[in-house]
Tab-separated table of C-alpha atoms and ligand atoms in Angstrom:
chain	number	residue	atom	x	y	z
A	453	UNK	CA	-146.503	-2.039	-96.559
A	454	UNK	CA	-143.715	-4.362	-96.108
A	455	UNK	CA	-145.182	-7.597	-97.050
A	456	UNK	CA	-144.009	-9.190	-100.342
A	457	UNK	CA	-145.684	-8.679	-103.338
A	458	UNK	CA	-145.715	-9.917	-107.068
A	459	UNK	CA	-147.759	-8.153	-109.471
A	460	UNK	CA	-148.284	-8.958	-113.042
A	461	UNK	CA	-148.271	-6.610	-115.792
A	462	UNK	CA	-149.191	-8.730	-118.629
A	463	UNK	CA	-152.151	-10.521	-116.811
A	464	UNK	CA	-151.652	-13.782	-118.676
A	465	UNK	CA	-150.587	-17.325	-116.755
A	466	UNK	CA	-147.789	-16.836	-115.090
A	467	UNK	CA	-144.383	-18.562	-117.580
A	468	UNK	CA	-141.717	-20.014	-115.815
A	469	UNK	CA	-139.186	-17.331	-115.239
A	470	UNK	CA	-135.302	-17.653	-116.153
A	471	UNK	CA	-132.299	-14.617	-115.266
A	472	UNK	CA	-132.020	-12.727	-118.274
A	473	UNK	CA	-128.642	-12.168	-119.524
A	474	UNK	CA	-128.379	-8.555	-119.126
A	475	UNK	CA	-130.657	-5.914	-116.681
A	476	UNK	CA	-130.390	-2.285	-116.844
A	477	UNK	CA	-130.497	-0.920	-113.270
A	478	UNK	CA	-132.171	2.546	-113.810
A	479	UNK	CA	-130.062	4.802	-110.692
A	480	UNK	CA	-128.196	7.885	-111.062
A	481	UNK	CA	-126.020	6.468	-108.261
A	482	UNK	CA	-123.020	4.830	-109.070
A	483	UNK	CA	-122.975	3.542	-105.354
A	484	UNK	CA	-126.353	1.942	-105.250
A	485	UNK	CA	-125.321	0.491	-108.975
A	486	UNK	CA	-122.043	-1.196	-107.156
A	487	UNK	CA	-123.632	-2.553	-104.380
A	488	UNK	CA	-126.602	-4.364	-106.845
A	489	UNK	CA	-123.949	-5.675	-108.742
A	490	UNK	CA	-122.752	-7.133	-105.607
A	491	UNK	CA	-125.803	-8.733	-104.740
A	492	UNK	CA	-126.321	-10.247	-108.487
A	493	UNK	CA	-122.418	-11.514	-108.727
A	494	UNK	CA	-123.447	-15.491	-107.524
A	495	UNK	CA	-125.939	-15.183	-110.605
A	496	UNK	CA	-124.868	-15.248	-114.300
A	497	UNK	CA	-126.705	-11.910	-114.962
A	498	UNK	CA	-125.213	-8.720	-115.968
A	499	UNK	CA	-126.397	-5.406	-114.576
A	500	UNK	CA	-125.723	-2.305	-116.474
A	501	UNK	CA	-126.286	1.060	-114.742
A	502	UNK	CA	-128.822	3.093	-117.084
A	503	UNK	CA	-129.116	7.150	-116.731
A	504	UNK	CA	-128.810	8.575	-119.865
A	505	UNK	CA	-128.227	12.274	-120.254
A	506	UNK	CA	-131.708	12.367	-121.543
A	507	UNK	CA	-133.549	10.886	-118.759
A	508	UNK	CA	-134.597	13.127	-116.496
A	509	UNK	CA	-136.366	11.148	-113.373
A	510	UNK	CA	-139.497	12.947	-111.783
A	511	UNK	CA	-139.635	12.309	-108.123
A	512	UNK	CA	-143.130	11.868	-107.256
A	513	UNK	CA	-143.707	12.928	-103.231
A	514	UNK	CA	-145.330	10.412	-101.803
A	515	UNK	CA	-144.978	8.869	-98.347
A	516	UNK	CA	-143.804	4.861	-99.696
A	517	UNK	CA	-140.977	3.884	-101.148
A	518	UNK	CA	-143.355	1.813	-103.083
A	519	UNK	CA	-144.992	3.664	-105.131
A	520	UNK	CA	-141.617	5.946	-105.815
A	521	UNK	CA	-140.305	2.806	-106.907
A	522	UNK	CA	-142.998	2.135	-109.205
A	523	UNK	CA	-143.144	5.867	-111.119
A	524	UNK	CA	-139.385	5.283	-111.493
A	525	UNK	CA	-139.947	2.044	-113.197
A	526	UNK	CA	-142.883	3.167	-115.363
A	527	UNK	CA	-140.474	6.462	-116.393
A	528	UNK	CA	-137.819	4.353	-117.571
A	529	UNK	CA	-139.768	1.931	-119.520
A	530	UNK	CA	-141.756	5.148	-121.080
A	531	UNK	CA	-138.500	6.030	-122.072
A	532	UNK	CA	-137.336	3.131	-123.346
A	533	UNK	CA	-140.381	2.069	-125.183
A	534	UNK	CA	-140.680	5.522	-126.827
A	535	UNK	CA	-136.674	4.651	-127.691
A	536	UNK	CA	-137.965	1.377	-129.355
A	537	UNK	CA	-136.591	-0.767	-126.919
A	538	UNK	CA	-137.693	-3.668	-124.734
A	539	UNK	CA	-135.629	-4.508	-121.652
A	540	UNK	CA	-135.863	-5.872	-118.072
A	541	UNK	CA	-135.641	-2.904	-115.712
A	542	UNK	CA	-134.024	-2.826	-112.374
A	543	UNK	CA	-135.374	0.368	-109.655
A	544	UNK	CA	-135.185	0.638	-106.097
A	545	UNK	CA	-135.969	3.376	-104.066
A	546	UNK	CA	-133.839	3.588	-100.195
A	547	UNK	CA	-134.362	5.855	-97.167
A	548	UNK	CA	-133.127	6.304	-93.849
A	549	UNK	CA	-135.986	6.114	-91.399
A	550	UNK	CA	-134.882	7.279	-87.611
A	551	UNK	CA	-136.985	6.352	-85.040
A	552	UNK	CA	-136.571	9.516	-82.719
A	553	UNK	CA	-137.572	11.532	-85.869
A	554	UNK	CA	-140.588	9.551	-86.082
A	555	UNK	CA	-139.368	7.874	-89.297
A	556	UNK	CA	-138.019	11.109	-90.740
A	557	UNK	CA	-136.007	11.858	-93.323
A	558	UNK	CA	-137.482	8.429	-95.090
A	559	UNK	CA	-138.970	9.283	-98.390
A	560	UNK	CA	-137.450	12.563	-97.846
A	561	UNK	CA	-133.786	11.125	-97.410
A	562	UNK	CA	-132.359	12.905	-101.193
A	563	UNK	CA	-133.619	15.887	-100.273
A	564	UNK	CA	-132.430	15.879	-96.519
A	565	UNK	CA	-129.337	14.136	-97.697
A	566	UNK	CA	-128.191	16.874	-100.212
A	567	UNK	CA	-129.805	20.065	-97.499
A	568	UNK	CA	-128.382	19.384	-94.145
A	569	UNK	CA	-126.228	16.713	-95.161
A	570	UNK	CA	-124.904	14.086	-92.547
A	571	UNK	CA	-123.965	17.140	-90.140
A	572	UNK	CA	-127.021	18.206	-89.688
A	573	UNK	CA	-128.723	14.505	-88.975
A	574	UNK	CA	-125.736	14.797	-86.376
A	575	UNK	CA	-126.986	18.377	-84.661
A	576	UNK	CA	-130.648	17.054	-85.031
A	577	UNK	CA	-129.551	14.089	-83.144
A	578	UNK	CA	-127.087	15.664	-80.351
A	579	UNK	CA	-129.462	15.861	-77.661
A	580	UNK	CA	-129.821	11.991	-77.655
A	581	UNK	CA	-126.817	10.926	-75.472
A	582	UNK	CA	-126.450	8.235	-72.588
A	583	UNK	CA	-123.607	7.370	-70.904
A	584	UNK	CA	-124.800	3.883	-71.512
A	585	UNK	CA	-123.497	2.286	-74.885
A	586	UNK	CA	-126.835	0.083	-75.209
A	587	UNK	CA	-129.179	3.073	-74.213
A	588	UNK	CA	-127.372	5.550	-76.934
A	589	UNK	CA	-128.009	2.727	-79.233
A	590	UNK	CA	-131.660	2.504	-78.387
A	591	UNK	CA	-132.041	6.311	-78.163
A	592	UNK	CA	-130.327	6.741	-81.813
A	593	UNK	CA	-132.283	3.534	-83.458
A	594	UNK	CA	-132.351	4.016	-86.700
A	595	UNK	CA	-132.775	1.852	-90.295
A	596	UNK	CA	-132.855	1.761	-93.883
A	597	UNK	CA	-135.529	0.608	-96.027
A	598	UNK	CA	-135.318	-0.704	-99.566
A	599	UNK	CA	-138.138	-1.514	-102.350
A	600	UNK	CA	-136.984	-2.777	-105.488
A	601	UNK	CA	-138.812	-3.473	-108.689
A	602	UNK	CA	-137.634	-5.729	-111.322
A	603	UNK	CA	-139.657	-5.548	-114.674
A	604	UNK	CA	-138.823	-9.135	-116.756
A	605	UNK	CA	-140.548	-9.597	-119.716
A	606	UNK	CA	-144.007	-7.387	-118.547
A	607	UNK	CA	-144.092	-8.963	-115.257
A	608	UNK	CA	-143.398	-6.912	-112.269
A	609	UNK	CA	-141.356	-8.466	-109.377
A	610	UNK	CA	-140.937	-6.068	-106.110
A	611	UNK	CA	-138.294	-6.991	-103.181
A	612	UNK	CA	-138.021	-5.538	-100.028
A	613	UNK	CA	-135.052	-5.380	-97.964
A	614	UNK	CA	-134.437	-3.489	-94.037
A	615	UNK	CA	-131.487	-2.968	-92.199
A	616	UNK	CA	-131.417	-1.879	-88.535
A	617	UNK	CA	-128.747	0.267	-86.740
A	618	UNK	CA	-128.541	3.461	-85.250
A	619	UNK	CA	-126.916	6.989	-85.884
A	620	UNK	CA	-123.401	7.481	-84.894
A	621	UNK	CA	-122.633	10.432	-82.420
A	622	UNK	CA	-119.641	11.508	-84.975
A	623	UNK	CA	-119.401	11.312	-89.293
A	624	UNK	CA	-116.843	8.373	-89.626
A	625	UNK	CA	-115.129	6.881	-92.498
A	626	UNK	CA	-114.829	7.313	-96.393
A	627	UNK	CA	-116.467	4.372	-97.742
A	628	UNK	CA	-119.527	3.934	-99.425
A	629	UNK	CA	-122.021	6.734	-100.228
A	630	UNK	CA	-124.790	8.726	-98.650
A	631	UNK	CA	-125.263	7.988	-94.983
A	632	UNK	CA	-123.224	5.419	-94.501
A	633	UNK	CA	-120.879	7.070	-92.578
A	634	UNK	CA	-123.254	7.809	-89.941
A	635	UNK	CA	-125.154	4.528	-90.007
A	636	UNK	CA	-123.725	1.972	-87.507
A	637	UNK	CA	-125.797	-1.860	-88.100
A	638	UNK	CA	-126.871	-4.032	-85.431
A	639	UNK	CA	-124.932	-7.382	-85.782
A	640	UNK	CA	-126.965	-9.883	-87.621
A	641	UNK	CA	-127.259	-13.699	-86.572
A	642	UNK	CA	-126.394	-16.592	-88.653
A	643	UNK	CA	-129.791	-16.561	-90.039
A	644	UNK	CA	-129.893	-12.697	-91.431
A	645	UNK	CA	-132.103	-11.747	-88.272
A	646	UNK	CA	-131.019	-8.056	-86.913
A	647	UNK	CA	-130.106	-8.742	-83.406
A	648	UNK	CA	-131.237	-6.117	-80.729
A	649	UNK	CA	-128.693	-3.342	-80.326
A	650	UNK	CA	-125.403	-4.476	-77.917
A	651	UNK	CA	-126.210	-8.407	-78.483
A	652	UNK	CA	-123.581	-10.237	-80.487
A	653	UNK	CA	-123.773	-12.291	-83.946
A	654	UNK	CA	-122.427	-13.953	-87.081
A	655	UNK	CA	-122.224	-10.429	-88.561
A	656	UNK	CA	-120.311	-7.482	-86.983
A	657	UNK	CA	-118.989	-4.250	-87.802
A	658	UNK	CA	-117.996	-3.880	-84.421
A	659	UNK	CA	-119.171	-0.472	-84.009
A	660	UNK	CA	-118.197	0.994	-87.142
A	661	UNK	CA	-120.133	3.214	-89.706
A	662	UNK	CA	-120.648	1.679	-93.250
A	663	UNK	CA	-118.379	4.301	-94.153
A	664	UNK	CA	-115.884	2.567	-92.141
A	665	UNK	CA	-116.136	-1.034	-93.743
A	666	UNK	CA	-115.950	-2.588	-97.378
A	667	UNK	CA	-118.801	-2.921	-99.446
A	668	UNK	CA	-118.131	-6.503	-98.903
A	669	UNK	CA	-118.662	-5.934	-95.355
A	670	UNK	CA	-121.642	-3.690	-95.814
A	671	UNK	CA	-123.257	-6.041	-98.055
A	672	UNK	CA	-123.631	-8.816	-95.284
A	673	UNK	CA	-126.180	-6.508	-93.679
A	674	UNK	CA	-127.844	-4.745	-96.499
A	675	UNK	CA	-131.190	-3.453	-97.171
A	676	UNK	CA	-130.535	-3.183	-100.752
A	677	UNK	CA	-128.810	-6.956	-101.337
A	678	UNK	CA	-132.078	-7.961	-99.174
A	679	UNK	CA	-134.595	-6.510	-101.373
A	680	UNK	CA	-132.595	-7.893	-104.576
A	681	UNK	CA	-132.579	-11.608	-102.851
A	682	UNK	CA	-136.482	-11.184	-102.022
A	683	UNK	CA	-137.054	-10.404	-106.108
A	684	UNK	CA	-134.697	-13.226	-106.993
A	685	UNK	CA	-136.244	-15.822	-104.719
A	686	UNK	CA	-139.628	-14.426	-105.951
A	687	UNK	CA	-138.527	-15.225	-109.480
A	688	UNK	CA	-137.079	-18.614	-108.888
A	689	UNK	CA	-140.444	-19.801	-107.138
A	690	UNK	CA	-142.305	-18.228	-109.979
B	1277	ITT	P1	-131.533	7.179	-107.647
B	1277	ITT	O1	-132.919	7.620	-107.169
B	1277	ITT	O2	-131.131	7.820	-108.927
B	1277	ITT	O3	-131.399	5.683	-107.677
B	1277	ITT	P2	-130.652	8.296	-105.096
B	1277	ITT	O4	-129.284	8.582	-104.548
B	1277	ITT	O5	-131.641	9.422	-105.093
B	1277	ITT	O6	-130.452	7.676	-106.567
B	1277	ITT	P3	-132.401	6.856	-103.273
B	1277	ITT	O7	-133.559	7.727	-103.591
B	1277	ITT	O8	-132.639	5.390	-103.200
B	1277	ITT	O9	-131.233	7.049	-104.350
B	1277	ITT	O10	-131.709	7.269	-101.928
B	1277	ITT	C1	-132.211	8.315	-101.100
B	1277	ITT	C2	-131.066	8.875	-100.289
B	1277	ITT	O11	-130.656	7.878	-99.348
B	1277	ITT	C3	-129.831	9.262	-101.104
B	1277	ITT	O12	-129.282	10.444	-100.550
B	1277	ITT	C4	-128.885	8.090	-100.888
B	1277	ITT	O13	-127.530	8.516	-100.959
B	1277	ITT	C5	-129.275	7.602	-99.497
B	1277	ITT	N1	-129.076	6.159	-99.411
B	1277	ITT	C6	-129.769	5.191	-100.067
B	1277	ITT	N2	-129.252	3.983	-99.799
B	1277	ITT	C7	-128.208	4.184	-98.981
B	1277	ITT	C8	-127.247	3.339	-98.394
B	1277	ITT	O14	-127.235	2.033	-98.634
B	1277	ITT	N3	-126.308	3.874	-97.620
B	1277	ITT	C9	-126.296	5.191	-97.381
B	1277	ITT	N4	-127.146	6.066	-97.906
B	1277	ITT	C10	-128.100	5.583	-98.719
């Protein structure tokens, strides 16, 4: 499921592909819109966050991100054809996958997310404990998984991005959105490889939840810039 992909829409020769100017990034989260913009700002792209009033979204339950992904994207360009309008769409679909859960909540993370909240990912957790930081680590192993689709000019790009961690024994910090302040990353080598929990690298929040650091800071580890850089480098190698 996680292997990288490029599918075309248009089924023609594949042109040479240039950055647009502009891409709508369809997300009701203002967040997730912040954090793309991030990941586009060396490029000389703008994104635009697109949720009109009249766009309602139909989650589709299904167990991939993938395929949400995809009925996203082909939503928003029903929408926007039936509007008269041709643009390159930006969607990507997240989820927290923990490992003691078996993967759970994953596709189910919204739903979860907005039910029992970050407190109750907490009390689901609490039985996982170890006196050893490294074990607790291990025992709480947890990451996020991002698939996003970029439609440019009919041809479909997808970009997939993972970030490894584990769950925090306490909620901590303001920042960000969603889970982030239970989500503590492994560090990350000079590289972007996820080091094993309690080794050292390049990148460190030093034990803190992403609701604890910057989005600067969060960005050096994240699933969602990674999935964005996998599209772009997809596009530039045509
Ligand atoms: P859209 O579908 O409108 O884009 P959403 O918030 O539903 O917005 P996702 O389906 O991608 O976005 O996210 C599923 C849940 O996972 C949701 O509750 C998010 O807040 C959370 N989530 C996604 N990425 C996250 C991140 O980087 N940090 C923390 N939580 C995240």
């Amino acid at each position: 499921m996680w292997q990288k992909k490029r599918n075309q829409f248009n089924n023609g020769t594949l042109p040479a592909f240039a950055m647009p100017e502009t891409i709508w990034f369809v997300t009701s989260n203002t967040g997730k819109f912040e954090e793309a913009k991030l990941a586009f700002s060396d490029l000389n792209v703008e994104l635009k966050q697109f949720h009109p009033s009249s766009f309602e979204f139909i989650e589709p339950q299904h167990h991939q991100l993938e395929f949400i992904a995809q009925s996203k994207l082909e939503q928003a360009q029903s929408y926007l054809d039936s509007k008269g309008e041709v643009a390159n769409v930006l969607v990507e679909d997240a989820g927290l996958f923990i490992d003691a859960l078996d993967g759970f909540p994953g596709v189910y993370s919204s739903y979860v997310f907005d039910t029992i909240g970050l407190d109750g990912i907490v009390r689901l957790l609490s039985h996982l404990t170890s006196e050893n930081p490294n074990q607790l680590r291990s025992l709480r192993s947890a990451s996020f998984h991002a698939v996003a689709m970029l439609s440019l000019n009919g041809t479909l790009f997808t970009g997939m991005g993972e970030c490894k961690g584990y769950i925090s024994t306490q909620i901590k910090g303001e920042q960000g959105f969603g889970f982030d302040p239970i989500f503590i990353p492994n560090d990350i080598d000079i590289t972007g490889q996820s080091l094993l929990p309690g080794q050292t690298g390049m990148y460190s929040t030093h034990g803190a939840t992403f609701g604890e650091v910057s989005s600067e800071q969060k960005n050096e580890f994240s699933h969602r810039k990674k999935a964005i850089k996998d599209i772009i480098q997809n596009i530039s190698t045509g």
